[in-house]
Coordinates of C-alpha atoms and ligand atoms in Angstrom, one line a residue:
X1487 CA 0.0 0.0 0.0
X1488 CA 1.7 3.2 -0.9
X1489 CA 1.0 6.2 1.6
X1490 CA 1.0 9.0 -1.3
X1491 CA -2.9 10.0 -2.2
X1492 CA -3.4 11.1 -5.8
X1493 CA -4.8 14.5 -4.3
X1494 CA -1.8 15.6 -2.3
X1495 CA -2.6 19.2 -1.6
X1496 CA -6.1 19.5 -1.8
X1497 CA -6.7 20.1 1.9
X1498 CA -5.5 23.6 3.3
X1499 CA -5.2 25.4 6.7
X1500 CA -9.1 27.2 6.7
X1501 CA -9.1 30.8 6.5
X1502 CA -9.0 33.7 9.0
X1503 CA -12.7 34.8 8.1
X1504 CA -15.2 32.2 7.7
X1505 CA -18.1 32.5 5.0
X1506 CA -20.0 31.0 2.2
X1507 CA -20.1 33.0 -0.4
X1508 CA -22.7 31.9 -3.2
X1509 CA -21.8 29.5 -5.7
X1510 CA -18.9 27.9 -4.1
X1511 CA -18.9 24.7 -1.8
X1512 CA -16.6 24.6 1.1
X1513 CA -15.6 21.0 2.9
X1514 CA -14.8 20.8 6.1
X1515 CA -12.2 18.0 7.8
X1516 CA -11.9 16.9 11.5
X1517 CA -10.9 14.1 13.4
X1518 CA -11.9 12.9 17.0
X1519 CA -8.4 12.4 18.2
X1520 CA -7.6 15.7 17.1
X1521 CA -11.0 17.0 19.1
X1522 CA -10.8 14.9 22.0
X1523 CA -10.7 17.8 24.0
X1524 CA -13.3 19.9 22.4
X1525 CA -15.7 17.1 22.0
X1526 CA -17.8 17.8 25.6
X1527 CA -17.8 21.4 24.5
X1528 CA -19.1 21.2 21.4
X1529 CA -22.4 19.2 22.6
X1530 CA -23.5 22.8 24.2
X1531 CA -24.0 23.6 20.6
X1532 CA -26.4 20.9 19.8
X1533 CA -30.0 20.2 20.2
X1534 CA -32.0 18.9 23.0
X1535 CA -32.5 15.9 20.6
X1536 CA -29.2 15.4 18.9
X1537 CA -27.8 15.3 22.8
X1538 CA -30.6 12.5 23.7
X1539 CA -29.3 10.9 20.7
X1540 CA -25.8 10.7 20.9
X1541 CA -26.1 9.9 24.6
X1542 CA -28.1 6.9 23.5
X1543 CA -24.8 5.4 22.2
X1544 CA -23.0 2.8 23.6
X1545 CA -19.9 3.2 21.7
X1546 CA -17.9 6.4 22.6
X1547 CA -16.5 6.8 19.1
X1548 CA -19.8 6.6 17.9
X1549 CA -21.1 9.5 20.3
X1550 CA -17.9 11.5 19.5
X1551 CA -18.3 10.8 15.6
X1552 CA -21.7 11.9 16.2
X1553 CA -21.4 14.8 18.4
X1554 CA -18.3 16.3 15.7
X1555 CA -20.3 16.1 13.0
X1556 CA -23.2 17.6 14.3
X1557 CA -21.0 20.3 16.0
X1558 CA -19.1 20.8 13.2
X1559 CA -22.5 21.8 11.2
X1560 CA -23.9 23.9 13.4
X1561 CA -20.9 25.7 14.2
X1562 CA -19.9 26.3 10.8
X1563 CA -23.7 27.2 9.7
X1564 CA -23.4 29.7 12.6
X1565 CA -20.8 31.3 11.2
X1566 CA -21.7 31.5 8.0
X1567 CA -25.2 33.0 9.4
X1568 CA -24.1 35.2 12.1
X1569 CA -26.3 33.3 14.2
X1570 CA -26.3 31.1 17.6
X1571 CA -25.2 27.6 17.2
X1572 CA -27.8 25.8 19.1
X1573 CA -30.6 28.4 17.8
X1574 CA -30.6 26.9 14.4
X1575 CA -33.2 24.8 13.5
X1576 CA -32.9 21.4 11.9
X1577 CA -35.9 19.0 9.9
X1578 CA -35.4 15.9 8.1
X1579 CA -36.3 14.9 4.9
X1580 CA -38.3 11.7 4.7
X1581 CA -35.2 9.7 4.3
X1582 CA -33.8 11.2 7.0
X1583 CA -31.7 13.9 5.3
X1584 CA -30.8 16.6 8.2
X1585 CA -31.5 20.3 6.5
X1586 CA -31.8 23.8 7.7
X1587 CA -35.4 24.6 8.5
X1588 CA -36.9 27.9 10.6
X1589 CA -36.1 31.1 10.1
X1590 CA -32.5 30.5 8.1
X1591 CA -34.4 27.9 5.4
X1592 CA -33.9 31.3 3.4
X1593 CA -30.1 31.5 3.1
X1594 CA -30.6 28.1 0.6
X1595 CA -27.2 26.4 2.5
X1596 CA -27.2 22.7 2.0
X1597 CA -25.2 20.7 3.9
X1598 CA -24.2 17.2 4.5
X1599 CA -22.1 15.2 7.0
X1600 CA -19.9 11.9 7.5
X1601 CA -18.3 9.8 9.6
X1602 CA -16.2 6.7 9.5
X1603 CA -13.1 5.5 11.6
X1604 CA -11.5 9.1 13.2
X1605 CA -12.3 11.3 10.8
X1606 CA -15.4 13.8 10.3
X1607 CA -16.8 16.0 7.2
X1608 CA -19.0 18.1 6.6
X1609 CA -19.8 20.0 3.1
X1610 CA -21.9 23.6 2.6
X1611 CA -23.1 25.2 -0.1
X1612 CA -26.2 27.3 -1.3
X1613 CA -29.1 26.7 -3.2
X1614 CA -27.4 23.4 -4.5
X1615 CA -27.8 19.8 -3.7
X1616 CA -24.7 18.0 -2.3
X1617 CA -23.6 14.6 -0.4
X1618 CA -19.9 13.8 1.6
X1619 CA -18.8 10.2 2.4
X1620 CA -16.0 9.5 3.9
X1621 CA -14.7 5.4 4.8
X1622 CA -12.3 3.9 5.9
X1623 CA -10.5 1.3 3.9
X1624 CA -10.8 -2.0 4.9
X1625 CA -8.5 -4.4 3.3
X1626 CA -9.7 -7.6 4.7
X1627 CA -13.3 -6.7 3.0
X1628 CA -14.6 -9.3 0.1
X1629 CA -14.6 -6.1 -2.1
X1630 CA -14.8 -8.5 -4.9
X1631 CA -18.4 -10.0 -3.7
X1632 CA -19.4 -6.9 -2.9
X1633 CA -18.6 -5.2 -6.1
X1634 CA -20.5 -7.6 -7.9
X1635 CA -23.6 -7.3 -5.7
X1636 CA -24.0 -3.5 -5.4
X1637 CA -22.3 -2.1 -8.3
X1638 CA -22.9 -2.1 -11.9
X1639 CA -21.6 -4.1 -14.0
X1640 CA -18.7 -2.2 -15.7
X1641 CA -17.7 -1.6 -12.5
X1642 CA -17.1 -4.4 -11.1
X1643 CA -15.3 -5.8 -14.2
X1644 CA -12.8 -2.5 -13.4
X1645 CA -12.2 -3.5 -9.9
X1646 CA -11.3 -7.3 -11.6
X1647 CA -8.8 -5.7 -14.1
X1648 CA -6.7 -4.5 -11.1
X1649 CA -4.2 -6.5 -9.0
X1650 CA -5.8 -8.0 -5.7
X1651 CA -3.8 -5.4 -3.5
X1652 CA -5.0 -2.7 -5.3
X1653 CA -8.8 -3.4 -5.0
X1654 CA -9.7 -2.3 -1.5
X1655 CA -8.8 1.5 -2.1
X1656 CA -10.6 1.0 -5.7
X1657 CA -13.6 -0.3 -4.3
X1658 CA -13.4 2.3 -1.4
X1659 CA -13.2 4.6 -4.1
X1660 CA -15.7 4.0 -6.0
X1661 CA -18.1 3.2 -2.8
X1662 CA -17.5 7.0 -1.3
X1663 CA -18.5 8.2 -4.9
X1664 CA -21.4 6.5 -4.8
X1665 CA -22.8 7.2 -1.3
X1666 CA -21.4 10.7 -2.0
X1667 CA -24.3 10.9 -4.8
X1668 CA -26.8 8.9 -3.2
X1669 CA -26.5 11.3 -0.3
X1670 CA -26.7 14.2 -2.1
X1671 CA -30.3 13.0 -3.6
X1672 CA -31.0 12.4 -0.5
X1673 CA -33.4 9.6 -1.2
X1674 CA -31.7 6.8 0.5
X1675 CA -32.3 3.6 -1.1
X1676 CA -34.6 4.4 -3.4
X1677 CA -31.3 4.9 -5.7
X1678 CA -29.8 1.6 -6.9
X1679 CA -25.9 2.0 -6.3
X1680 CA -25.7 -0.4 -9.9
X1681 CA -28.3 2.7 -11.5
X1682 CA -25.6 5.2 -12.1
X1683 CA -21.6 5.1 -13.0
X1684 CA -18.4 6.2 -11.7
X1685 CA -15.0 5.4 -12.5
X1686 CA -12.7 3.5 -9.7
X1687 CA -9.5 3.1 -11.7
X1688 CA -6.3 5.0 -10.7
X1689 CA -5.7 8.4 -12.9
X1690 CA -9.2 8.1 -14.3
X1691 CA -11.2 11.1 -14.5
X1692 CA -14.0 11.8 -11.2
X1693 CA -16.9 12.1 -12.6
X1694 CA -20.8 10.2 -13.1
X1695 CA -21.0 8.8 -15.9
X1696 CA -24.2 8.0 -16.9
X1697 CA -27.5 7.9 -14.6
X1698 CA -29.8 5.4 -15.6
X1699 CA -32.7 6.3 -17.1
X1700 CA -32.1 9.7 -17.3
X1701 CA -30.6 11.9 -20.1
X1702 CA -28.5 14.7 -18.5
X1703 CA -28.6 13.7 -14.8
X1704 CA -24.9 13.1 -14.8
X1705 CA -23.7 16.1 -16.9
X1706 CA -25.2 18.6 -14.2
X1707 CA -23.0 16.9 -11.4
X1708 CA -19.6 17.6 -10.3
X1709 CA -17.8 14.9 -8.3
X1710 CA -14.7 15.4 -6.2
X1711 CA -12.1 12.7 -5.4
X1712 CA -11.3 14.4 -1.1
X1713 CA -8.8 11.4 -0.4
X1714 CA -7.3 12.8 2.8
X1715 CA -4.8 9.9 3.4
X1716 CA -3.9 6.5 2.3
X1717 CA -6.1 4.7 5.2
X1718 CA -9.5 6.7 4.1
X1719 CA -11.3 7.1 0.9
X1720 CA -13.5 10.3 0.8
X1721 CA -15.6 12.0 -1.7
X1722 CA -18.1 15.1 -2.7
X1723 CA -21.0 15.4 -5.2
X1724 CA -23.1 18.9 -5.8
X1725 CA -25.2 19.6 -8.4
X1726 CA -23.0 22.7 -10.0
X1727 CA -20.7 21.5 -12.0
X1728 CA -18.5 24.3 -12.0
X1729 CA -18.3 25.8 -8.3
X1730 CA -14.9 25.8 -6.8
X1731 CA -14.5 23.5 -4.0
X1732 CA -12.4 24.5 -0.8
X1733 CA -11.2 22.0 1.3
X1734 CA -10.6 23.1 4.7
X1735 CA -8.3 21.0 7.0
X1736 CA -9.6 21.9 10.7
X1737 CA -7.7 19.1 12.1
X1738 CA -6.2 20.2 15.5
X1739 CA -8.1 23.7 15.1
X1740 CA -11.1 22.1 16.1
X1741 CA -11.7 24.2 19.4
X1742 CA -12.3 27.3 16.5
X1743 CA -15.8 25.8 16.3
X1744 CA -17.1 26.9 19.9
X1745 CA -18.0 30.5 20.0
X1746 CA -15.7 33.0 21.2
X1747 CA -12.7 30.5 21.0
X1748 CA -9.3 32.1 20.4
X1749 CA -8.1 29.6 18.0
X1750 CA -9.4 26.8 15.1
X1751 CA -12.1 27.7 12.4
X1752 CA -10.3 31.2 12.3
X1753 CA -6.8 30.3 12.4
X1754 CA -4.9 29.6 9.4
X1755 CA -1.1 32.1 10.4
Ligands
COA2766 C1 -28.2 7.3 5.4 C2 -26.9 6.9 4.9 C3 -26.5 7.9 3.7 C4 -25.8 7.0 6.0 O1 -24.6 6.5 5.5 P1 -23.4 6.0 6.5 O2 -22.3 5.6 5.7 O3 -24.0 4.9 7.4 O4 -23.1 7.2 7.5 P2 -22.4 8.6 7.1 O5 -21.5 8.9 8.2 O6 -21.8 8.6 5.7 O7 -23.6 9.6 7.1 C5 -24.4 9.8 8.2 C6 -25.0 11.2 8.1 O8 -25.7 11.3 6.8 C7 -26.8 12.2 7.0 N1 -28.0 11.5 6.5 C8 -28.9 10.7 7.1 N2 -29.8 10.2 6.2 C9 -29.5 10.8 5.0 C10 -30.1 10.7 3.7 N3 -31.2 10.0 3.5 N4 -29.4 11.4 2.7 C11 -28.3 12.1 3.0 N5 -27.7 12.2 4.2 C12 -28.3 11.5 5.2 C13 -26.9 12.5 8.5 O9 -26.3 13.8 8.7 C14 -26.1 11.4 9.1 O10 -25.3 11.8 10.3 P3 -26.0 12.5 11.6 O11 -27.4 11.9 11.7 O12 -25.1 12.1 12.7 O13 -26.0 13.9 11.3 C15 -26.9 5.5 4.3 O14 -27.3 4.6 5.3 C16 -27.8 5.3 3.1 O15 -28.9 5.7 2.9 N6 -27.2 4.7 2.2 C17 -27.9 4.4 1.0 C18 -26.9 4.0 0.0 C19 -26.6 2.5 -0.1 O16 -27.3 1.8 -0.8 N7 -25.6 2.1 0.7 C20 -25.2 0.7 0.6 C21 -25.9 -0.1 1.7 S1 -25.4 -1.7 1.6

């Protein structure tokens, strides 16, 4: 397994001031290690529910994961709104799709979060549909079975043309591309992961290829590989095909999402 991601670069110290301006996305990373210590802060910023939630856990990384992600949405939203972190007001979609609701439905900002192994995202934009997954890579996985259960057939074949070592990061790959989609849609499993196409081999382009059953779909999508290291795959989709995606490291800054904190979302020296 080499450690070197094709994407070397692509996550940057965040800026001094933080805001969304419209028709750009902005993704966010963090880890749990790295916010061990903010991670009892942080659940000041959440809702009466999301607390009851995550204190429902009975696996602490879970609850931590949980309690980031959640933090790291409002607390971003917050700042991009000028508003209070636990004021803001969240609804689900039927399929259980978290999105701004009450009084700051207005500002358009879409957003979507992820979690797997230590590492946290969360994506923003407005007035444009988007999804983040992040995984980690499991090499022991029968990425082979799976491959030819879930995906679609040209896919599959792909992950076959490579050698054994290489398949786990290929599959992972291609997996985070899909969920990235799926979750953008927002419809769960209603969307087939075999109904649409993205490439998984190395060096080929990002991108959905074809959407089943309906001309255009994939043409209006922009899909971004956000591979922050060799041990994760990670990726975005957004319906804008040309905004400019930031990709803001927060790791070890992560104390910047709590109000009036000297340091994180706003340091980048
Ligand atoms: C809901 C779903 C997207 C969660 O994915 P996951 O990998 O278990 O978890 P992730 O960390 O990536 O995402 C979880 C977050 O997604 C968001 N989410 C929940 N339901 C969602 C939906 N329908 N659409 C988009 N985002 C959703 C939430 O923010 C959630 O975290 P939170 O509740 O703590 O805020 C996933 O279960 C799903 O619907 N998958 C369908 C695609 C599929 O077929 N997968 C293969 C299954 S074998």
């Amino acid at each position: 397994m080499s450690d070197e991601v094709e994407n070397a670069g692509l996550w940057r110290a965040p800026p001094k001031a933080v805001a969304l301006p419209p028709q750009t996305v902005q993704v966010w990373l963090a880890s749990i290690t790295s916010a061990a210590p903010v991670i009892d802060p942080l659940v000041a910023l959440l809702s009466e529910d999301e607390r009851d939630r995550f204190n429902g856990f009975r696996k602490a990384d879970d609850r931590r994961r949980g309690v980031l992600g959640r933090g790291m949405a409002r607390g971003l939203l917050a700042r991009y709104l000028d508003a209070a972190p636990a004021e803001l007001v969240f609804k689900k979609n039927p399929q259980g799709k978290p999105q701004l609701a009450g009084t700051h439905q207005s500002s358009g900002i879409e957003f979507s979060i992820a979690h797997s192994g230590d590492l946290v995202l969360a994506a923003f934009a407005r007035g444009a549909e988007l999804g983040v997954d992040v995984e980690a890579i499991d090499r022991a996985a029968d990425h082979e079975k799976l491959a030819r259960r879930f995906f679609a057939p040209e896919e599959s074949e792909a992950l076959m043309t490579l050698l054994p070592a290489d398949r786990p990061a290929a599959f992972m790959r291609a997996w985070t591309r899909k969920e990235a989609y799926i979750k953008a849609r927002g419809l769960g499993l209603s969307i087939p992961l075999d109904s649409f196409h993205v490439p998984l081999l190395p060096g080929a382009p990002c991108a959905i290829t074809w959407v089943r059953d309906a001309p255009g779909e994939a043409a209006q999508w922009q899909l971004c590989d956000l591979q922050p290291d060799a041990r994760h795959a990670a990726a975005l989709a957004v319906r804008a095909a040309e905004w400019p995606v930031a990709c803001w490291d927060l790791r070890g800054r992560e104390a910047g999402l709590i109000p009036g904190a000297e340091s994180g979302a706003r340091a980048a020296d």
